[in-house]
PDB file of C-alpha atoms in Angstrom:
ATOM      1  CA  UNK A   1       0.000   0.000   0.000  1.00 67.00           C
ATOM      2  CA  UNK A   2       1.515   3.279  -1.080  1.00 80.00           C
ATOM      3  CA  UNK A   3       0.318   5.178   2.034  1.00 86.00           C
ATOM      4  CA  UNK A   4       2.529   2.995   4.223  1.00 87.00           C
ATOM      5  CA  UNK A   5       5.759   4.029   2.516  1.00 87.00           C
ATOM      6  CA  UNK A   6       8.208   6.117   4.496  1.00 86.00           C
ATOM      7  CA  UNK A   7       7.739   9.041   2.061  1.00 90.00           C
ATOM      8  CA  UNK A   8       4.186   9.450   3.360  1.00 89.00           C
ATOM      9  CA  UNK A   9       5.161   9.470   7.028  1.00 89.00           C
ATOM     10  CA  UNK A  10       4.801  13.260   7.154  1.00 92.00           C
ATOM     11  CA  UNK A  11       1.175  12.765   6.072  1.00 93.00           C
ATOM     12  CA  UNK A  12       0.603  10.414   9.017  1.00 93.00           C
ATOM     13  CA  UNK A  13       2.185  12.898  11.403  1.00 93.00           C
ATOM     14  CA  UNK A  14      -0.067  15.685  10.127  1.00 95.00           C
ATOM     15  CA  UNK A  15      -3.135  13.430  10.268  1.00 94.00           C
ATOM     16  CA  UNK A  16      -2.267  12.420  13.826  1.00 93.00           C
ATOM     17  CA  UNK A  17      -1.986  16.038  14.897  1.00 94.00           C
ATOM     18  CA  UNK A  18      -5.120  17.215  13.085  1.00 96.00           C
ATOM     19  CA  UNK A  19      -7.394  14.361  14.161  1.00 94.00           C
ATOM     20  CA  UNK A  20      -6.148  13.827  17.698  1.00 91.00           C
ATOM     21  CA  UNK A  21      -4.826  10.370  16.766  1.00 91.00           C
ATOM     22  CA  UNK A  22      -8.161   9.164  15.347  1.00 93.00           C
ATOM     23  CA  UNK A  23      -6.299   8.585  12.079  1.00 94.00           C
ATOM     24  CA  UNK A  24      -4.788   5.493  13.680  1.00 96.00           C
ATOM     25  CA  UNK A  25      -8.137   3.798  12.999  1.00 96.00           C
ATOM     26  CA  UNK A  26      -7.515   4.143   9.259  1.00 95.00           C
ATOM     27  CA  UNK A  27      -3.914   3.021   9.709  1.00 94.00           C
ATOM     28  CA  UNK A  28      -5.202  -0.019  11.570  1.00 94.00           C
ATOM     29  CA  UNK A  29      -7.468  -0.768   8.629  1.00 94.00           C
ATOM     30  CA  UNK A  30      -4.536  -0.544   6.230  1.00 92.00           C
ATOM     31  CA  UNK A  31      -2.445  -2.842   8.432  1.00 92.00           C
ATOM     32  CA  UNK A  32      -5.381  -5.251   8.896  1.00 93.00           C
ATOM     33  CA  UNK A  33      -5.392  -5.298  12.702  1.00 95.00           C
ATOM     34  CA  UNK A  34      -9.160  -5.429  13.167  1.00 96.00           C
ATOM     35  CA  UNK A  35     -10.656  -8.676  14.443  1.00 95.00           C
ATOM     36  CA  UNK A  36     -13.929  -9.992  13.115  1.00 94.00           C
ATOM     37  CA  UNK A  37     -15.405 -11.042  16.478  1.00 94.00           C
ATOM     38  CA  UNK A  38     -14.069  -8.278  18.721  1.00 94.00           C
ATOM     39  CA  UNK A  39     -16.267  -6.175  20.974  1.00 94.00           C
ATOM     40  CA  UNK A  40     -16.028  -3.103  18.750  1.00 94.00           C
ATOM     41  CA  UNK A  41     -17.671  -4.884  15.804  1.00 94.00           C
ATOM     42  CA  UNK A  42     -20.933  -5.368  17.658  1.00 94.00           C
ATOM     43  CA  UNK A  43     -23.217  -2.428  16.861  1.00 94.00           C
ATOM     44  CA  UNK A  44     -25.425  -2.865  19.922  1.00 94.00           C
ATOM     45  CA  UNK A  45     -22.517  -2.049  22.260  1.00 94.00           C
ATOM     46  CA  UNK A  46     -22.184   1.322  20.556  1.00 94.00           C
ATOM     47  CA  UNK A  47     -25.940   1.916  20.656  1.00 94.00           C
ATOM     48  CA  UNK A  48     -25.994   1.146  24.386  1.00 93.00           C
ATOM     49  CA  UNK A  49     -23.001   3.422  24.936  1.00 92.00           C
ATOM     50  CA  UNK A  50     -24.762   6.330  23.246  1.00 93.00           C
ATOM     51  CA  UNK A  51     -28.065   5.434  24.914  1.00 94.00           C
ATOM     52  CA  UNK A  52     -26.568   5.911  28.372  1.00 92.00           C
ATOM     53  CA  UNK A  53     -25.068   9.246  27.441  1.00 91.00           C
ATOM     54  CA  UNK A  54     -22.131  10.862  25.774  1.00 92.00           C
ATOM     55  CA  UNK A  55     -19.633   9.983  28.511  1.00 94.00           C
ATOM     56  CA  UNK A  56     -19.905   6.172  28.142  1.00 93.00           C
ATOM     57  CA  UNK A  57     -19.688   6.532  24.364  1.00 93.00           C
ATOM     58  CA  UNK A  58     -16.559   8.688  24.651  1.00 94.00           C
ATOM     59  CA  UNK A  59     -14.984   6.189  27.057  1.00 94.00           C
ATOM     60  CA  UNK A  60     -15.737   3.398  24.580  1.00 95.00           C
ATOM     61  CA  UNK A  61     -14.186   5.428  21.786  1.00 94.00           C
ATOM     62  CA  UNK A  62     -11.080   6.118  23.894  1.00 94.00           C
ATOM     63  CA  UNK A  63     -10.682   2.411  24.681  1.00 94.00           C
ATOM     64  CA  UNK A  64     -11.221   1.550  21.022  1.00 96.00           C
ATOM     65  CA  UNK A  65      -8.564   4.018  19.852  1.00 96.00           C
ATOM     66  CA  UNK A  66      -6.088   2.800  22.492  1.00 95.00           C
ATOM     67  CA  UNK A  67      -6.707  -0.834  21.540  1.00 96.00           C
ATOM     68  CA  UNK A  68      -6.196  -0.188  17.824  1.00 96.00           C
ATOM     69  CA  UNK A  69      -3.105   1.919  18.540  1.00 96.00           C
ATOM     70  CA  UNK A  70      -1.626  -0.934  20.578  1.00 96.00           C
ATOM     71  CA  UNK A  71      -2.377  -3.400  17.773  1.00 96.00           C
ATOM     72  CA  UNK A  72      -0.782  -1.071  15.221  1.00 95.00           C
ATOM     73  CA  UNK A  73       2.288  -0.746  17.449  1.00 95.00           C
ATOM     74  CA  UNK A  74       2.541  -4.521  17.758  1.00 95.00           C
ATOM     75  CA  UNK A  75       2.215  -4.880  13.992  1.00 94.00           C
ATOM     76  CA  UNK A  76       4.942  -2.280  13.416  1.00 93.00           C
ATOM     77  CA  UNK A  77       7.138  -3.974  16.052  1.00 93.00           C
ATOM     78  CA  UNK A  78       7.396  -1.032  18.412  1.00 94.00           C
ATOM     79  CA  UNK A  79       9.625  -2.034  21.348  1.00 95.00           C
ATOM     80  CA  UNK A  80       7.931  -2.697  24.685  1.00 93.00           C
ATOM     81  CA  UNK A  81       4.987  -4.821  23.569  1.00 90.00           C
ATOM     82  CA  UNK A  82       5.400  -6.863  26.741  1.00 91.00           C
ATOM     83  CA  UNK A  83       4.324  -3.806  28.730  1.00 93.00           C
ATOM     84  CA  UNK A  84       1.829  -1.836  26.654  1.00 94.00           C
ATOM     85  CA  UNK A  85       0.311  -4.979  25.120  1.00 93.00           C
ATOM     86  CA  UNK A  86      -1.163  -6.183  28.410  1.00 94.00           C
ATOM     87  CA  UNK A  87      -4.605  -4.862  29.350  1.00 92.00           C
ATOM     88  CA  UNK A  88      -3.767  -5.175  33.052  1.00 94.00           C
ATOM     89  CA  UNK A  89      -1.154  -2.448  32.773  1.00 94.00           C
ATOM     90  CA  UNK A  90      -3.680  -0.023  31.274  1.00 93.00           C
ATOM     91  CA  UNK A  91      -6.367  -0.919  33.835  1.00 93.00           C
ATOM     92  CA  UNK A  92      -3.895  -0.585  36.700  1.00 94.00           C
ATOM     93  CA  UNK A  93      -2.726   2.784  35.467  1.00 93.00           C
ATOM     94  CA  UNK A  94      -6.297   4.021  35.118  1.00 92.00           C
ATOM     95  CA  UNK A  95      -7.278   2.886  38.629  1.00 94.00           C
ATOM     96  CA  UNK A  96      -4.255   4.020  40.650  1.00 94.00           C
ATOM     97  CA  UNK A  97      -4.420   7.751  41.382  1.00 93.00           C
ATOM     98  CA  UNK A  98      -1.672  10.240  40.475  1.00 95.00           C
ATOM     99  CA  UNK A  99       1.220   7.827  39.786  1.00 95.00           C
ATOM    100  CA  UNK A 100      -0.944   5.516  37.697  1.00 94.00           C
ATOM    101  CA  UNK A 101      -2.532   8.379  35.802  1.00 95.00           C
ATOM    102  CA  UNK A 102       0.899   9.806  35.078  1.00 96.00           C
ATOM    103  CA  UNK A 103       2.081   6.429  33.779  1.00 95.00           C
ATOM    104  CA  UNK A 104      -1.133   6.172  31.732  1.00 95.00           C
ATOM    105  CA  UNK A 105      -0.274   9.443  29.993  1.00 96.00           C
ATOM    106  CA  UNK A 106       3.332   8.300  29.498  1.00 96.00           C
ATOM    107  CA  UNK A 107       2.104   5.066  27.879  1.00 95.00           C
ATOM    108  CA  UNK A 108      -0.264   6.999  25.624  1.00 95.00           C
ATOM    109  CA  UNK A 109       2.476   9.363  24.516  1.00 95.00           C
ATOM    110  CA  UNK A 110       4.868   6.452  23.996  1.00 96.00           C
ATOM    111  CA  UNK A 111       2.599   4.432  21.713  1.00 95.00           C
ATOM    112  CA  UNK A 112       1.366   7.513  19.854  1.00 94.00           C
ATOM    113  CA  UNK A 113       4.872   8.682  19.050  1.00 94.00           C
ATOM    114  CA  UNK A 114       6.554   5.359  18.377  1.00 95.00           C
ATOM    115  CA  UNK A 115       4.204   4.131  15.693  1.00 94.00           C
ATOM    116  CA  UNK A 116       4.897   7.382  13.840  1.00 94.00           C
ATOM    117  CA  UNK A 117       8.634   6.819  14.252  1.00 94.00           C
ATOM    118  CA  UNK A 118       8.277   3.293  12.881  1.00 93.00           C
ATOM    119  CA  UNK A 119       6.323   4.603   9.902  1.00 92.00           C
ATOM    120  CA  UNK A 120       9.130   7.099   9.266  1.00 92.00           C
ATOM    121  CA  UNK A 121      11.586   4.195   9.326  1.00 91.00           C
ATOM    122  CA  UNK A 122       9.587   2.363   6.658  1.00 88.00           C
ATOM    123  CA  UNK A 123       8.239  -0.456   8.842  1.00 89.00           C
ATOM    124  CA  UNK A 124       4.708   0.050   7.530  1.00 86.00           C
ATOM    125  CA  UNK A 125       5.647  -1.018   4.046  1.00 83.00           C
ATOM    126  CA  UNK A 126       7.496  -4.054   5.413  1.00 82.00           C
ATOM    127  CA  UNK A 127       4.407  -5.115   7.395  1.00 76.00           C
ATOM    128  CA  UNK A 128       2.235  -4.789   4.323  1.00 66.00           C
ATOM    129  CA  UNK A 129       4.582  -6.918   2.215  1.00 68.00           C
ATOM    130  CA  UNK A 130       4.645  -9.771   4.751  1.00 59.00           C
ATOM    131  CA  UNK A 131       0.841 -10.122   4.891  1.00 56.00           C
TER     132      UNK A 131
END
């Protein structure tokens, strides 16, 4: 896929900045990280999330974006998958006040920056060729 070449990495950086990292959902589609039977494919979860208000729907969207970002990072072989790939780390960081929340933000920044670095290095094209 031509969008995964390292020449287009500046496009991904701009898209990440303009969309608040929602562009990773399209990158996940290009890298084929979506699962057919995952929770986010069931429409009634999203309907229930919006039925109970905007806050549950936004939390679901945040979890969805984090999950796809982690899968993209694993696909691009970002170092540290043993840590950020476990859901228990994210849950622990979200529950524990101050220190955990700080580590949560550090993990978010880490995965959001490193997949862009890997795209700049040309790892996206390599992942597409191996599939």
